[in-house]
């Protein structure tokens, strides 16, 4: 049973957050859990939706899709969004920086794992109150906004 396995990994509801979205591309909402690692960092678990029809509720046993050593669970929040127009939700992390600003990262889903995080934008504070925009020193070169960085999904 998954419960014993997760407990051996340091599982705790208080140290986890969940989001739902289609991360494997089958059109069904999967459950994605970010969990504070006992050794520091964040572990990303995915429970693939195995429903066979309307009204059916079924999730496969959780699989570890990503380990983020050195990431702060307390200083990050994760969301799901299709960031590259492939109709599969990717993980988007907003991470507080040491100066109180934030960085936005995306972890593209290939349908069976999240690829290495890619920083798409940073918005540090303490720069005279200027808001980020094109040419700002804290944006990834060639990126003028978070929307540009993440891309516009096809539709």
XYZ file of C-alpha atoms in Angstrom:
155
model
C 0.000 0.000 0.000
C 1.248 3.502 -0.832
C 0.715 4.805 2.694
C 3.624 2.803 4.146
C 5.901 3.830 1.299
C 5.023 7.500 1.645
C 5.465 7.417 5.413
C 8.927 5.930 4.927
C 9.673 8.958 2.730
C 8.727 11.313 5.605
C 5.185 11.980 4.341
C 3.139 14.472 6.302
C -0.028 16.357 5.360
C 1.313 19.441 7.159
C 4.387 19.374 4.907
C 2.584 18.950 1.608
C 0.549 20.952 -0.899
C -1.607 19.630 -3.697
C -2.663 20.946 -7.093
C -4.703 19.220 -9.789
C -4.272 19.298 -13.542
C -3.596 17.113 -16.562
C 0.151 16.431 -16.414
C 0.183 13.274 -18.549
C -1.912 14.529 -21.483
C -4.839 12.121 -21.239
C -7.417 14.860 -20.608
C -8.026 13.829 -16.976
C -7.001 15.833 -13.913
C -4.100 14.244 -12.054
C -3.085 15.033 -8.477
C 0.345 16.633 -7.967
C 1.789 16.908 -4.462
C 4.757 19.013 -3.432
C 6.273 17.725 -0.217
C 8.951 19.111 2.075
C 11.814 16.636 1.993
C 13.103 15.417 5.345
C 16.629 16.210 4.064
C 15.685 19.670 2.762
C 14.336 20.514 -0.649
C 11.053 19.584 -2.276
C 9.834 16.258 -3.672
C 7.147 16.325 -6.373
C 4.784 13.339 -6.418
C 2.159 12.637 -9.097
C -0.921 10.451 -8.829
C -2.156 9.775 -12.368
C -5.938 9.770 -12.817
C -7.112 6.277 -13.773
C -10.857 7.025 -13.990
C -12.687 4.933 -16.557
C -15.675 7.204 -17.046
C -17.801 10.082 -15.734
C -18.273 9.966 -11.971
C -15.437 7.461 -11.519
C -12.755 8.578 -9.061
C -9.477 6.712 -9.277
C -5.820 7.661 -8.836
C -2.801 5.423 -9.338
C -0.238 5.066 -6.584
C 1.967 8.161 -6.295
C 5.174 8.327 -8.316
C 8.085 10.630 -7.638
C 8.339 12.866 -10.705
C 10.943 15.306 -9.466
C 13.305 15.952 -6.568
C 14.408 19.536 -6.003
C 17.299 19.503 -3.511
C 18.108 22.909 -2.109
C 14.633 24.320 -2.878
C 12.734 25.839 0.017
C 9.279 24.399 0.613
C 8.418 27.369 2.842
C 9.539 29.943 0.261
C 7.958 28.455 -2.850
C 4.483 27.895 -4.250
C 3.612 25.681 -7.184
C 0.857 25.857 -9.779
C -0.060 23.970 -12.937
C -0.411 25.578 -16.367
C 0.248 24.647 -19.973
C 3.328 26.798 -20.545
C 4.341 25.548 -23.986
C 1.064 24.982 -25.850
C 1.201 21.170 -25.907
C -2.110 20.768 -23.993
C -0.277 19.170 -21.057
C 0.004 21.050 -17.761
C 3.500 21.933 -16.591
C 4.593 22.770 -13.063
C 5.176 26.476 -12.419
C 7.073 27.437 -9.274
C 7.171 30.895 -7.747
C 10.112 31.076 -5.375
C 10.890 33.906 -2.952
C 14.403 35.235 -3.389
C 16.758 36.238 -0.588
C 15.987 39.941 -1.121
C 12.217 39.454 -0.792
C 11.518 39.389 -4.535
C 10.575 36.287 -6.462
C 11.649 34.032 -9.298
C 9.328 32.141 -11.618
C 10.439 28.713 -12.815
C 8.774 26.234 -15.116
C 9.173 22.475 -15.061
C 7.869 21.179 -18.405
C 5.958 17.888 -18.265
C 6.855 15.275 -20.859
C 3.878 13.171 -19.755
C 5.894 10.925 -17.447
C 8.110 13.328 -15.489
C 8.836 17.025 -15.032
C 11.981 18.180 -16.819
C 14.649 20.191 -15.017
C 13.347 23.561 -13.792
C 13.992 26.504 -16.075
C 14.015 30.021 -14.641
C 11.791 32.228 -16.774
C 11.660 35.444 -14.787
C 12.964 37.115 -11.664
C 11.469 40.101 -9.861
C 13.734 41.173 -6.991
C 12.734 43.964 -4.652
C 14.834 46.881 -3.511
C 15.393 48.404 -6.938
C 13.787 51.760 -6.294
C 10.271 50.393 -6.635
C 10.611 49.896 -10.386
C 8.295 47.310 -11.816
C 9.791 44.658 -14.068
C 9.520 45.262 -17.776
C 11.426 44.798 -21.008
C 15.104 45.506 -20.530
C 14.935 45.122 -16.739
C 18.140 43.656 -15.320
C 16.268 40.885 -13.477
C 14.481 39.405 -16.493
C 15.895 36.534 -18.465
C 17.388 38.034 -21.644
C 14.798 38.283 -24.418
C 11.854 38.021 -22.018
C 9.639 41.027 -21.327
C 7.005 39.478 -19.037
C 6.009 36.267 -17.269
C 3.452 35.689 -20.029
C 6.196 35.971 -22.663
C 8.433 33.720 -20.621
C 5.852 30.988 -20.190
C 4.468 31.297 -23.699
C 0.922 31.600 -24.911
C -0.907 28.252 -25.087
C -2.386 27.312 -28.429
C -6.104 27.683 -28.616
